[in-house]
Amino acid sequence: MVVIQLNDTHPTIAIPELMRILVDEELLGWDTAWDLCTRVFAYTNHTVLPEALETWPCSLIERVLPRHMQIIYEINHRFLHWLDKDARAHPDPDGRKARLSIIQEHPEKAVRMASLAIVGSFSVNGVAAMHTEIIKKKVFPDFHAIFPERFRNITNGVTPRRWLNQCNPGLAGLISEKIPGNWLCHLEELRNLIPHAEDPEFRARWHQVKRSNKHRLAEYVQRKIGIKCNLDAMFDVQVKRIHEYKRQLLNVLHVITLYNRIKVDPGGEFTPRVVLFGGKAAPAYAMAKLIIRLINGVADVVNADLDASGRLQIVFLPNYCVSQAERVIPATELSEQISTAGYEASGTGNMKFALNGALTIGTLDGANVEMLEEIGPDNMFIFGHTATEIVALRQNNYNPWHFCENDQELKQVLSMISRDAFSPKTPGLFAPITDALLHHGDYFCVLADYRAYVESQEKVSRLYSNQEEWTRRSILNTANMGKFSSDRSIAEYAQKIWGVMPSSSCQI
Ligand SMILES: *Cc1c(COP(=O)(O)O)cnc(C)c1O
């Protein structure tokens, strides 16, 4: 009658704790308790980054939770014994058993919490189709080989009550005029907007809603950081946690490229942009904090240059949080979802933006892949190496120098950063960034995707100069986002994992 959904690896200690309650307090036999346990727990993996594969030192658990440590050893002992029986038919020459053990021996004896979660659960799910495939084939291939039936996908979603109705009442009201009924509870009904994308009057009203959201955000930006945004410029936005795999750096390299083009031809035609960044860095993540300083350094130079005036403005909004996201997302025209392919498990920012009529520039990563299936390649800007190509690039000794040497614009951008064009008062400040890209192998393949990204951004700029067509595609983005309601995600958890029926239906 009970399912406990382990939301990430962090609460995995619940598995030995339930065993302790059942065996020590309720006095059940081990086998009965374990049978109950493995019919109660289900595990969701949220990331392929090392934090998902956290290990807890046995010495620490022995000190703080000694009984739990004993129970974990017992779980592992019985699991490995069960594997041995299996291995009589299939001998183990390649050390599969050591890889499957819940206890790691090196560099120190520690519990692999994700392995404990998989062994102790009846369900293991990823949060987007591509992420689930990566979990099965790359992250936990040995567990997938022995428990294939435990693995499944449930693609994330976002709640349209908060991420459309509450944050963008203008757009929600306009949609309600064309789609009668309870579409906020049946988000697939957004499809009924598709024919209205061809109606110039509807497009004009859609455009006007975006414009007034931009006005509201511009007032907020002026109040918070004193920059007056050009409302005729494209609002090009990347707001999310600062992380190297999310590649805010790639966006910065593009911004500097645009700036250099303006400087070369100050009288030329440019699609004006306000490039807005927001996001927090983890307290100990020095590189992420340096990326924030670089964004601010570039903003200081560009925003003070009269040649760039009205054409290129850079905004870094501090304190990114849900309430700020609710202001920023409805005003966004271009959504930046440019992670190194294979690293963003799903993303949900990507969904919030497209639901509010932003066009996406993005890589084939996480839920972007499924958004592309729904929205179609004509209405999204997809660029860059695929996850498979990233793996191949690294296997073939990826050489970032090669990309730099063969691209004059990229070479100039990197040399400006290393020659302190954006850190005049603190020479050498950004050396760790250029070193990571040029001397430490550019792990997230920023330079390898630079040219494809810049070319894709040129297509974005050309489309933006045709506002009728841009607005048409904006409407089609919203119209095709029905799949990404959290109602659908939650219904899938209920059906595929929890085995429960809804007790009431969504009504607002
Ligand atoms: C949605 C959201 C996120 C997740 O954004 P991603 O682009 O998917 O990383 C992070 N922070 C806040 C405040 C959000 O609202």
GROMACS .gro file of C-alpha atoms and ligand atoms in nm, residues 158 163 239-241 245-246 320-323 325-326 329 336-337 344 346-353, ligand 1:
model
   40
  158VAL     CA    1   0.632   2.231  -1.539
  163TRP     CA    2   0.453   2.908  -1.532
  239VAL     CA    3   1.894   3.225  -1.657
  240LYS     CA    4   1.986   2.906  -1.472
  241ARG     CA    5   2.247   2.791  -1.216
  245TYR     CA    6   2.830   2.228  -1.854
  246LYS     CA    7   2.547   2.482  -1.904
  320TYR     CA    8   1.808   3.459  -0.960
  321CYS     CA    9   1.520   3.277  -0.789
  322VAL     CA   10   1.167   3.157  -0.870
  323SER     CA   11   1.004   3.499  -0.821
  325ALA     CA   12   1.211   3.376  -1.305
  326GLU     CA   13   0.840   3.460  -1.305
  329ILE     CA   14   1.051   3.431  -1.853
  336GLU     CA   15   1.937   2.995  -2.435
  337GLN     CA   16   1.952   2.616  -2.370
  344GLU     CA   17   2.163   1.833  -1.899
  346SER     CA   18   1.617   1.729  -1.863
  347GLY     CA   19   1.606   2.099  -1.793
  348THR     CA   20   1.277   2.263  -1.700
  349GLY     CA   21   1.377   2.623  -1.773
  350ASN     CA   22   1.369   2.525  -2.141
  351MET     CA   23   0.998   2.428  -2.097
  352LYS     CA   24   0.897   2.742  -1.903
  353PHE     CA   25   1.040   2.970  -2.175
  509LIG     C1   26   1.321   2.642  -1.360
  509LIG     C2   27   1.424   2.695  -1.272
  509LIG     C3   28   1.552   2.638  -1.273
  509LIG     C4   29   1.591   2.528  -1.368
  509LIG     O1   30   1.638   2.588  -1.487
  509LIG     P1   31   1.723   2.505  -1.594
  509LIG     O2   32   1.738   2.602  -1.708
  509LIG     O3   33   1.638   2.387  -1.632
  509LIG     O4   34   1.851   2.468  -1.530
  509LIG     C5   35   1.649   2.690  -1.189
  509LIG     N1   36   1.621   2.792  -1.105
  509LIG     C6   37   1.499   2.851  -1.101
  509LIG     C7   38   1.476   2.965  -1.008
  509LIG     C8   39   1.396   2.805  -1.184
  509LIG     O5   40   1.275   2.862  -1.179
   0.00000   0.00000   0.00000
